[in-house]
Amino acid sequence: MNKDTQMRAAINHKLIETGERECLKEALRAKCGCKDQLQAHWEEVIKEKGLEHVTVDDLEAEVTPKGRALVPDGVKKELLRRIRTFLTQHASL
Amino acid sequence: MKMEDMSLSGLDNSKLEAIAQELYADLVEDSCLGFCFEVHRAVKCGYFFLDDTDPDSMKDFEIVDQPGLDIFGQVFNQWKSKECVCPNCSRSIAASRFAPHLEKCLGMGRNSSRIANRRIANSNNMNKSESDQEDNDDINDNDWSYGSEKKAKKRKSDKLWYLPFQNPNSPRRSKSLKHKNGELSNSDPFKYNNSTGISYETLGPEELRSLLTTQCGVISEHTKKMCTRSLRCPQHTDEQRRTVRIYFLGPSAVLPEVESSLDNDSFDMTDSQALISRLQWDGSSDLSPSDSGSSKTSENQGWGLGTNSSESRKTKKKKSHLSLVGTASGLGSNKKKKPKPPAPPTPSIYDDIN
């Protein structure tokens, strides 16, 4: 496990260093049109709950699974491909 | 980071895939979290619902699509028919004319004070002018400049006063130029313009003569008054001006500009041969020289400026004497603005020639 975590940490680090992570994030955001849907959904939720009672935890708990589900397949595949490419590129490192 | 530990090549594909999936999941989670933070901040800062409007206010600002109204629901010429009551004179005035009426009615504002001042000045001048008529004649030869200054000033104020339907303070001056007949334009109901020209019956012969040398003088058919514009006023032709002068001053009197050529012709005997050859416009040569007063000034104008005008006009076609008249009058009118500077030498020239 240690090795794995270390390895993951290393890979992450590499991703960030090269700026690849940012690129991937941007790609995800751009291609994912789910933000508007999420926002509309949120407006209803907040109206029900009231503005005062909204917390980050609640939001996160709700948004994450929804967000994951809403990512279109094509976008998901594209991202995975890019990650794999990145990994193979840096395999020798 | 130890490089030895990072030997991804040694990993099999499934593990690579697993790692890729994990990375992907991380990315998605990050984005979602970012979104959560944005929403939460918007909610807490209070701008989350800014884009929404309640249905009541939506109805208020709905686009209006009825005939006769603009999209805001306002009527187009709502204020045309509205009338206001003037607090000063208690008259009912149309709304769009209310502001100018108030300015004149109350006597405040730039225009009103200017006009009032002019009227006062004019009434003073008018009172003085009658008594000064004879004096001017007597001192003509000696104190020419003094007399001419007074005359010029008075004439100028008269001109301003009697401008046909023209209020020099208002921006609508240019409109009156459109009509080019012998009649006056614009029926303007304003009270300042009740005398649009000079009524010639009230003028003595001296005044008439002096007026005719500097002003157009054409009598309007409608109001029977003389035009007080310059000698080159575009509303009247030179023919009209000549007719008026002949009518008033006898067949011997003609336009001041033409007199210059006349006088030159009469001076042939003396030493004006050169001048005549230069100023050799014709047509009016059969007319004898007119009265001394007007001929002096005009002749001098022709004399002093004859060279300029003739040289400039030599190359042009000789249409008629009127073209020279035009120039001379134009030049003459330029001179008019100063208190007759060419006037002083005139008597001397006359003396020399005679």
Short mmCIF file of C-alpha atoms in Angstrom, two decimals:
data_model
loop_
_atom_site.label_atom_id
_atom_site.label_comp_id
_atom_site.label_asym_id
_atom_site.label_seq_id
_atom_site.Cartn_x
_atom_site.Cartn_y
_atom_site.Cartn_z
CA MET A 1 0.00 0.00 0.00
CA ASN A 2 2.67 2.33 0.82
CA LYS A 3 4.19 1.93 -2.52
CA ASP A 4 0.89 2.45 -4.18
CA THR A 5 0.11 5.56 -2.27
CA GLN A 6 3.54 6.79 -2.88
CA MET A 7 3.21 6.04 -6.50
CA ARG A 8 -0.13 7.75 -6.68
CA ALA A 9 1.26 10.74 -4.93
CA ALA A 10 4.14 10.80 -7.33
CA ILE A 11 1.86 10.60 -10.32
CA ASN A 12 -0.34 13.32 -8.98
CA HIS A 13 2.63 15.40 -8.39
CA LYS A 14 3.75 14.86 -11.90
CA LEU A 15 0.38 15.76 -13.23
CA ILE A 16 0.36 18.99 -11.40
CA GLU A 17 3.88 19.83 -12.34
CA THR A 18 3.32 19.46 -16.00
CA GLY A 19 0.06 21.31 -15.77
CA GLU A 20 -1.76 18.36 -17.15
CA ARG A 21 -4.12 18.26 -14.27
CA GLU A 22 -5.27 21.76 -14.94
CA CYS A 23 -5.76 20.96 -18.57
CA LEU A 24 -7.84 17.98 -17.74
CA LYS A 25 -9.92 19.94 -15.34
CA GLU A 26 -10.58 22.60 -17.90
CA ALA A 27 -11.52 20.02 -20.44
CA LEU A 28 -13.93 18.50 -18.03
CA ARG A 29 -15.54 21.79 -17.19
CA ALA A 30 -15.81 22.91 -20.76
CA LYS A 31 -17.34 19.80 -22.11
CA CYS A 32 -19.59 19.17 -19.20
CA GLY A 33 -22.81 21.11 -19.70
CA CYS A 34 -24.19 19.84 -16.44
CA LYS A 35 -23.41 22.96 -14.51
CA ASP A 36 -26.61 24.69 -15.52
CA GLN A 37 -28.69 21.71 -14.66
CA LEU A 38 -27.03 21.44 -11.33
CA GLN A 39 -27.62 25.09 -10.66
CA ALA A 40 -31.30 24.85 -11.49
CA HIS A 41 -31.56 21.85 -9.23
CA TRP A 42 -29.83 23.74 -6.53
CA GLU A 43 -32.13 26.70 -6.74
CA GLU A 44 -35.05 24.50 -5.96
CA VAL A 45 -33.27 22.77 -3.11
CA ILE A 46 -32.20 26.02 -1.57
CA LYS A 47 -35.65 27.49 -1.84
CA GLU A 48 -36.98 24.59 0.07
CA LYS A 49 -34.33 24.53 2.67
CA GLY A 50 -33.99 28.23 3.05
CA LEU A 51 -30.88 30.24 2.43
CA GLU A 52 -29.63 30.03 5.93
CA HIS A 53 -29.32 26.32 6.17
CA VAL A 54 -27.14 25.54 3.29
CA THR A 55 -23.79 24.05 4.20
CA VAL A 56 -20.89 22.93 2.15
CA ASP A 57 -21.17 19.39 3.37
CA ASP A 58 -24.75 19.08 2.27
CA LEU A 59 -23.92 20.47 -1.06
CA GLU A 60 -21.01 18.20 -1.52
CA ALA A 61 -22.88 15.13 -0.52
CA GLU A 62 -25.52 15.85 -3.07
CA VAL A 63 -23.49 17.25 -5.87
CA THR A 64 -20.73 14.68 -6.13
CA PRO A 65 -22.73 11.67 -7.15
CA LYS A 66 -24.90 13.79 -9.39
CA GLY A 67 -21.91 15.37 -10.98
CA ARG A 68 -20.33 12.06 -11.62
CA ALA A 69 -23.44 10.77 -13.18
CA LEU A 70 -23.95 13.76 -15.36
CA VAL A 71 -20.60 13.63 -17.08
CA PRO A 72 -21.27 12.49 -20.61
CA ASP A 73 -19.66 9.28 -21.66
CA GLY A 74 -17.65 10.78 -24.41
CA VAL A 75 -16.09 13.24 -22.07
CA LYS A 76 -15.27 10.51 -19.62
CA LYS A 77 -13.57 8.40 -22.22
CA GLU A 78 -11.60 11.28 -23.53
CA LEU A 79 -10.31 12.11 -20.13
CA LEU A 80 -9.35 8.56 -19.39
CA ARG A 81 -7.48 8.34 -22.61
CA ARG A 82 -5.53 11.42 -21.82
CA ILE A 83 -4.65 10.16 -18.40
CA ARG A 84 -3.43 6.89 -19.79
CA THR A 85 -1.33 8.66 -22.32
CA PHE A 86 0.16 10.73 -19.64
CA LEU A 87 0.97 7.71 -17.56
CA THR A 88 2.64 5.88 -20.39
CA GLN A 89 4.62 8.93 -21.27
CA HIS A 90 5.95 9.22 -17.83
CA ALA A 91 6.32 5.54 -17.21
CA SER A 92 10.02 5.65 -17.67
CA LEU A 93 10.43 8.37 -15.15
CA MET B 1 10.48 11.50 -4.59
CA LYS B 2 12.47 8.43 -5.23
CA MET B 3 12.70 7.59 -8.86
CA GLU B 4 13.22 3.91 -8.24
CA ASP B 5 9.82 3.55 -6.76
CA MET B 6 8.17 4.99 -9.72
CA SER B 7 8.58 2.27 -12.24
CA LEU B 8 5.29 2.36 -13.98
CA SER B 9 6.55 0.30 -16.81
CA GLY B 10 6.67 -2.63 -14.53
CA LEU B 11 2.97 -2.37 -13.88
CA ASP B 12 0.47 -4.28 -15.87
CA ASN B 13 -2.31 -2.75 -17.78
CA SER B 14 -5.03 -3.43 -15.30
CA LYS B 15 -3.23 -1.54 -12.67
CA LEU B 16 -2.61 1.29 -15.06
CA GLU B 17 -6.25 1.32 -15.85
CA ALA B 18 -7.14 1.37 -12.21
CA ILE B 19 -4.83 4.26 -11.64
CA ALA B 20 -6.30 6.09 -14.56
CA GLN B 21 -9.78 5.59 -13.24
CA GLU B 22 -8.79 6.88 -9.89
CA LEU B 23 -7.26 9.92 -11.35
CA TYR B 24 -10.36 10.55 -13.37
CA ALA B 25 -12.54 10.20 -10.33
CA ASP B 26 -10.37 12.65 -8.51
CA LEU B 27 -10.77 15.14 -11.27
CA VAL B 28 -14.50 14.88 -11.33
CA GLU B 29 -14.72 15.22 -7.61
CA ASP B 30 -12.58 18.27 -7.70
CA SER B 31 -14.83 19.94 -10.19
CA CYS B 32 -17.92 19.11 -8.25
CA LEU B 33 -16.40 20.44 -5.11
CA GLY B 34 -15.48 23.59 -6.91
CA PHE B 35 -19.05 23.96 -8.00
CA CYS B 36 -20.28 23.42 -4.48
CA PHE B 37 -18.07 26.13 -3.19
CA GLU B 38 -19.36 28.53 -5.79
CA VAL B 39 -22.97 27.85 -4.98
CA HIS B 40 -22.39 28.00 -1.28
CA ARG B 41 -20.59 31.29 -1.53
CA ALA B 42 -23.32 32.71 -3.69
CA VAL B 43 -25.94 31.66 -1.23
CA LYS B 44 -24.13 33.07 1.73
CA CYS B 45 -23.19 36.30 0.05
CA GLY B 46 -26.69 36.73 -1.10
CA TYR B 47 -26.30 36.88 -4.84
CA PHE B 48 -27.53 33.43 -5.65
CA PHE B 49 -30.99 34.50 -6.62
CA LEU B 50 -30.06 37.73 -8.33
CA ASP B 51 -31.13 36.66 -11.74
CA ASP B 52 -34.59 35.81 -10.67
CA THR B 53 -37.42 38.27 -10.53
CA ASP B 54 -40.76 37.67 -8.98
CA PRO B 55 -43.71 37.49 -11.32
CA ASP B 56 -45.19 40.75 -10.07
CA SER B 57 -42.34 42.88 -11.22
CA MET B 58 -42.11 40.86 -14.39
CA LYS B 59 -45.61 42.00 -15.21
CA ASP B 60 -44.78 45.60 -14.52
CA PHE B 61 -42.03 45.72 -17.08
CA GLU B 62 -43.63 43.67 -19.73
CA ILE B 63 -43.28 44.96 -23.27
CA VAL B 64 -46.41 46.76 -24.37
CA ASP B 65 -47.64 46.02 -27.83
CA GLN B 66 -50.70 48.17 -28.29
CA PRO B 67 -51.28 50.59 -31.13
CA GLY B 68 -50.69 54.20 -30.19
CA LEU B 69 -48.35 53.35 -27.38
CA ASP B 70 -44.63 52.78 -27.27
CA ILE B 71 -43.18 49.67 -25.69
CA PHE B 72 -43.21 51.28 -22.28
CA GLY B 73 -46.86 52.06 -22.56
CA GLN B 74 -46.47 55.82 -22.94
CA VAL B 75 -48.62 57.83 -25.25
CA PHE B 76 -46.78 59.56 -28.07
CA ASN B 77 -48.02 63.12 -28.27
CA GLN B 78 -49.52 63.34 -24.89
CA TRP B 79 -48.27 66.83 -24.24
CA LYS B 80 -49.35 68.41 -27.48
CA SER B 81 -52.88 69.08 -26.50
CA LYS B 82 -52.16 69.91 -22.90
CA GLU B 83 -52.44 73.50 -21.93
CA CYS B 84 -51.03 75.28 -18.97
CA VAL B 85 -52.19 78.46 -17.38
CA CYS B 86 -49.51 81.11 -17.18
CA PRO B 87 -49.27 82.39 -13.62
CA ASN B 88 -48.23 85.81 -14.83
CA CYS B 89 -50.75 86.72 -17.46
CA SER B 90 -53.32 84.02 -16.69
CA ARG B 91 -53.49 82.87 -20.26
CA SER B 92 -53.80 79.33 -21.36
CA ILE B 93 -50.66 78.35 -23.25
CA ALA B 94 -49.81 75.14 -25.04
CA ALA B 95 -47.39 73.02 -23.07
CA SER B 96 -44.70 72.97 -25.70
CA ARG B 97 -44.77 76.73 -26.02
CA PHE B 98 -44.96 77.36 -22.35
CA ALA B 99 -41.32 77.81 -21.57
CA PRO B 100 -40.58 80.47 -24.20
CA HIS B 101 -43.79 82.26 -23.37
CA LEU B 102 -42.85 82.36 -19.73
CA GLU B 103 -39.46 83.75 -20.52
CA LYS B 104 -40.97 86.65 -22.39
CA CYS B 105 -43.90 87.08 -20.10
CA LEU B 106 -41.85 87.37 -16.96
CA GLY B 107 -39.23 89.50 -18.58
CA MET B 108 -36.40 87.37 -17.33
CA GLY B 109 -33.91 85.42 -19.34
CA ARG B 110 -31.36 86.48 -21.90
CA ASN B 111 -33.57 87.25 -24.84
CA SER B 112 -36.05 89.37 -23.00
CA SER B 113 -33.48 91.61 -21.43
CA ARG B 114 -31.63 92.02 -24.70
CA ILE B 115 -34.74 93.02 -26.54
CA ALA B 116 -35.82 95.37 -23.82
CA ASN B 117 -32.46 97.08 -23.85
CA ARG B 118 -32.58 97.48 -27.57
CA ARG B 119 -35.99 98.94 -27.44
CA ILE B 120 -34.91 101.47 -24.91
CA ALA B 121 -31.90 102.39 -26.96
CA ASN B 122 -34.01 102.72 -30.07
CA SER B 123 -36.62 104.85 -28.49
CA ASN B 124 -33.88 107.16 -27.28
CA ASN B 125 -32.39 107.31 -30.72
CA MET B 126 -35.70 108.00 -32.34
CA ASN B 127 -36.28 110.85 -29.98
CA LYS B 128 -32.93 112.31 -30.75
CA SER B 129 -32.96 111.79 -34.49
CA GLU B 130 -35.57 114.36 -35.40
CA SER B 131 -33.79 117.12 -33.62
CA ASP B 132 -30.50 116.17 -35.15
CA GLN B 133 -31.52 116.14 -38.75
CA GLU B 134 -30.69 119.72 -39.51
CA ASP B 135 -27.63 119.69 -37.40
CA ASN B 136 -26.26 116.85 -39.36
CA ASP B 137 -26.69 118.69 -42.58
CA ASP B 138 -25.07 121.81 -41.30
CA ILE B 139 -22.08 120.19 -39.84
CA ASN B 140 -21.71 117.81 -42.67
CA ASP B 141 -18.75 119.47 -44.17
CA ASN B 142 -16.92 120.39 -41.05
CA ASP B 143 -17.53 117.62 -38.63
CA TRP B 144 -18.21 114.93 -41.10
CA SER B 145 -16.87 112.13 -39.04
CA TYR B 146 -18.90 113.07 -36.02
CA GLY B 147 -22.10 113.36 -37.99
CA SER B 148 -21.48 110.22 -39.91
CA GLU B 149 -20.77 108.30 -36.77
CA LYS B 150 -24.03 109.35 -35.31
CA LYS B 151 -25.80 108.50 -38.48
CA ALA B 152 -24.16 105.20 -38.81
CA LYS B 153 -24.90 104.22 -35.27
CA LYS B 154 -28.46 105.26 -35.53
CA ARG B 155 -28.90 103.49 -38.77
CA LYS B 156 -27.43 100.36 -37.40
CA SER B 157 -29.76 100.33 -34.46
CA ASP B 158 -32.63 101.10 -36.77
CA LYS B 159 -31.68 98.22 -38.89
CA LEU B 160 -31.67 95.90 -35.97
CA TRP B 161 -34.97 97.19 -34.81
CA TYR B 162 -36.65 97.03 -38.11
CA LEU B 163 -35.36 93.75 -39.34
CA PRO B 164 -38.18 92.12 -41.21
CA PHE B 165 -39.50 89.41 -38.99
CA GLN B 166 -36.05 88.64 -37.79
CA ASN B 167 -35.31 88.33 -34.15
CA PRO B 168 -31.53 88.27 -34.12
CA ASN B 169 -31.56 86.61 -30.76
CA SER B 170 -33.56 83.66 -31.85
CA PRO B 171 -32.09 80.73 -33.72
CA ARG B 172 -34.62 80.90 -36.51
CA ARG B 173 -33.03 83.67 -38.48
CA SER B 174 -32.02 81.71 -41.50
CA LYS B 175 -35.54 80.72 -42.39
CA SER B 176 -36.50 84.12 -43.66
CA LEU B 177 -34.00 83.94 -46.50
CA LYS B 178 -35.97 81.29 -48.29
CA HIS B 179 -38.47 83.67 -49.79
CA LYS B 180 -36.92 85.73 -52.52
CA ASN B 181 -39.71 87.91 -53.68
CA GLY B 182 -40.36 91.51 -53.14
CA GLU B 183 -42.58 90.52 -50.29
CA LEU B 184 -41.59 89.82 -46.78
CA SER B 185 -41.51 86.30 -45.48
CA ASN B 186 -42.80 84.55 -42.36
CA SER B 187 -45.89 85.80 -40.78
CA ASP B 188 -44.48 86.02 -37.34
CA PRO B 189 -46.91 86.96 -34.64
CA PHE B 190 -44.33 88.17 -32.16
CA LYS B 191 -44.84 91.63 -30.91
CA TYR B 192 -41.38 92.98 -31.59
CA ASN B 193 -41.78 92.72 -35.29
CA ASN B 194 -44.77 94.89 -35.88
CA SER B 195 -42.64 97.24 -37.95
CA THR B 196 -40.89 95.11 -40.41
CA GLY B 197 -39.48 97.91 -42.46
CA ILE B 198 -39.57 101.63 -42.57
CA SER B 199 -42.70 103.41 -43.51
CA TYR B 200 -41.53 105.90 -46.03
CA GLU B 201 -44.30 108.40 -45.57
CA THR B 202 -42.92 109.40 -42.25
CA LEU B 203 -39.45 110.05 -43.49
CA GLY B 204 -38.21 113.34 -44.74
CA PRO B 205 -36.26 113.61 -47.95
CA GLU B 206 -32.95 113.83 -46.17
CA GLU B 207 -33.66 110.73 -44.21
CA LEU B 208 -34.85 108.93 -47.27
CA ARG B 209 -31.73 109.78 -49.14
CA SER B 210 -29.50 108.69 -46.34
CA LEU B 211 -31.46 105.51 -45.91
CA LEU B 212 -31.36 104.66 -49.54
CA THR B 213 -27.64 104.96 -49.69
CA THR B 214 -27.13 102.32 -47.11
CA GLN B 215 -30.19 100.15 -47.16
CA CYS B 216 -32.05 98.21 -49.72
CA GLY B 217 -35.16 100.29 -49.46
CA VAL B 218 -37.38 98.20 -51.68
CA ILE B 219 -40.95 98.68 -50.73
CA SER B 220 -42.78 95.54 -49.85
CA GLU B 221 -46.08 95.09 -51.58
CA HIS B 222 -47.73 93.75 -48.50
CA THR B 223 -46.73 96.13 -45.84
CA LYS B 224 -45.83 99.15 -47.95
CA LYS B 225 -42.63 99.50 -46.04
CA MET B 226 -39.08 99.82 -47.11
CA CYS B 227 -36.73 96.96 -46.74
CA THR B 228 -34.07 97.73 -44.21
CA ARG B 229 -31.60 95.11 -45.20
CA SER B 230 -28.29 95.84 -46.80
CA LEU B 231 -27.85 97.04 -50.31
CA ARG B 232 -27.14 93.55 -51.39
CA CYS B 233 -30.06 91.96 -49.70
CA PRO B 234 -30.99 88.79 -51.54
CA GLN B 235 -34.67 89.29 -51.25
CA HIS B 236 -34.71 92.12 -53.72
CA THR B 237 -33.08 92.63 -57.02
CA ASP B 238 -31.11 95.67 -58.03
CA GLU B 239 -33.85 96.59 -60.44
CA GLN B 240 -36.22 96.89 -57.57
CA ARG B 241 -33.80 99.02 -55.69
CA ARG B 242 -33.30 101.28 -58.64
CA THR B 243 -37.00 101.65 -59.11
CA VAL B 244 -37.45 102.68 -55.53
CA ARG B 245 -34.74 105.23 -55.72
CA ILE B 246 -36.07 106.69 -58.88
CA TYR B 247 -39.45 106.87 -57.32
CA PHE B 248 -38.26 108.67 -54.26
CA LEU B 249 -35.46 110.81 -55.36
CA GLY B 250 -36.56 111.56 -58.85
CA PRO B 251 -35.32 110.17 -62.10
CA SER B 252 -31.89 111.44 -61.40
CA ALA B 253 -31.37 109.25 -58.40
CA VAL B 254 -30.24 105.73 -58.74
CA LEU B 255 -28.40 103.12 -56.75
CA PRO B 256 -25.45 104.47 -54.93
CA GLU B 257 -23.10 102.07 -56.60
CA VAL B 258 -24.21 103.10 -60.01
CA GLU B 259 -23.72 106.71 -59.15
CA SER B 260 -20.05 106.14 -58.96
CA SER B 261 -19.91 105.40 -62.63
CA LEU B 262 -22.21 108.31 -63.33
CA ASP B 263 -20.06 110.70 -61.50
CA ASN B 264 -17.04 109.39 -63.18
CA ASP B 265 -18.62 109.95 -66.51
CA SER B 266 -19.36 113.50 -65.61
CA PHE B 267 -15.80 114.01 -64.60
CA ASP B 268 -14.56 113.15 -67.98
CA MET B 269 -13.83 116.69 -68.61
CA THR B 270 -11.45 116.84 -65.73
CA ASP B 271 -8.91 114.18 -65.00
CA SER B 272 -10.87 111.02 -64.57
CA GLN B 273 -10.33 109.64 -68.02
CA ALA B 274 -8.27 106.83 -66.66
CA LEU B 275 -10.85 106.08 -64.09
CA ILE B 276 -13.57 105.99 -66.69
CA SER B 277 -11.72 103.63 -68.88
CA ARG B 278 -11.31 101.36 -65.94
CA LEU B 279 -14.82 101.64 -64.75
CA GLN B 280 -16.36 101.32 -68.05
CA TRP B 281 -19.67 99.88 -67.36
CA ASP B 282 -22.43 101.58 -69.14
CA GLY B 283 -26.06 101.60 -69.30
CA SER B 284 -26.53 104.17 -66.67
CA SER B 285 -24.47 106.82 -68.31
CA ASP B 286 -27.55 108.67 -69.50
CA LEU B 287 -28.50 109.43 -65.94
CA SER B 288 -27.16 112.64 -64.59
CA PRO B 289 -25.45 112.89 -61.25
CA SER B 290 -27.74 112.90 -58.29
CA ASP B 291 -27.81 115.02 -55.16
CA SER B 292 -24.63 115.97 -53.56
CA GLY B 293 -25.06 114.13 -50.31
CA SER B 294 -25.53 110.64 -51.54
CA SER B 295 -23.34 111.04 -54.55
CA LYS B 296 -20.42 112.15 -52.48
CA THR B 297 -20.31 109.10 -50.36
CA SER B 298 -21.08 106.65 -53.05
CA GLU B 299 -18.82 108.27 -55.54
CA ASN B 300 -16.03 108.17 -53.12
CA GLN B 301 -16.64 104.54 -52.58
CA GLY B 302 -16.49 104.00 -56.29
CA TRP B 303 -13.43 106.14 -56.52
CA GLY B 304 -11.50 104.58 -53.78
CA LEU B 305 -12.37 101.09 -54.78
CA GLY B 306 -12.86 101.51 -58.46
CA THR B 307 -9.46 100.19 -59.31
CA ASN B 308 -9.91 97.09 -57.34
CA SER B 309 -13.29 96.29 -58.70
CA SER B 310 -12.48 97.05 -62.30
CA GLU B 311 -9.31 95.05 -62.34
CA SER B 312 -10.97 92.15 -60.79
CA ARG B 313 -13.89 92.33 -63.12
CA LYS B 314 -12.08 93.09 -66.32
CA THR B 315 -11.63 89.54 -67.29
CA LYS B 316 -15.18 88.63 -66.53
CA LYS B 317 -17.97 89.08 -69.02
CA LYS B 318 -19.75 92.32 -68.95
CA LYS B 319 -23.18 91.23 -67.95
CA SER B 320 -24.59 94.56 -67.01
CA HIS B 321 -23.75 97.42 -64.80
CA LEU B 322 -25.50 95.58 -62.08
CA SER B 323 -22.62 93.26 -61.63
CA LEU B 324 -20.38 96.18 -60.90
CA VAL B 325 -23.09 97.51 -58.74
CA GLY B 326 -23.03 94.28 -56.90
CA THR B 327 -19.34 94.51 -56.28
CA ALA B 328 -19.34 98.11 -55.40
CA SER B 329 -22.24 97.63 -53.12
CA GLY B 330 -20.52 94.68 -51.57
CA LEU B 331 -17.44 96.73 -51.06
CA GLY B 332 -19.60 99.58 -49.99
CA SER B 333 -21.36 97.49 -47.47
CA ASN B 334 -18.06 96.47 -46.06
CA LYS B 335 -17.22 100.04 -45.58
CA LYS B 336 -20.52 100.69 -43.96
CA LYS B 337 -19.57 98.84 -40.86
CA LYS B 338 -16.92 101.35 -39.94
CA PRO B 339 -18.14 104.84 -39.44
CA LYS B 340 -17.59 105.76 -43.07
CA PRO B 341 -13.87 106.09 -43.24
CA PRO B 342 -13.83 107.02 -46.92
CA ALA B 343 -16.20 109.83 -46.21
CA PRO B 344 -13.73 112.39 -44.93
CA PRO B 345 -11.64 112.76 -48.06
CA THR B 346 -14.68 113.10 -50.29
CA PRO B 347 -15.19 116.80 -50.00
CA SER B 348 -11.56 117.38 -50.81
CA ILE B 349 -11.70 115.30 -53.94
CA TYR B 350 -14.78 117.08 -55.00
CA ASP B 351 -13.07 120.36 -54.42
CA ASP B 352 -10.03 119.34 -56.36
CA ILE B 353 -11.99 118.17 -59.31
CA ASN B 354 -14.18 121.21 -59.37
#
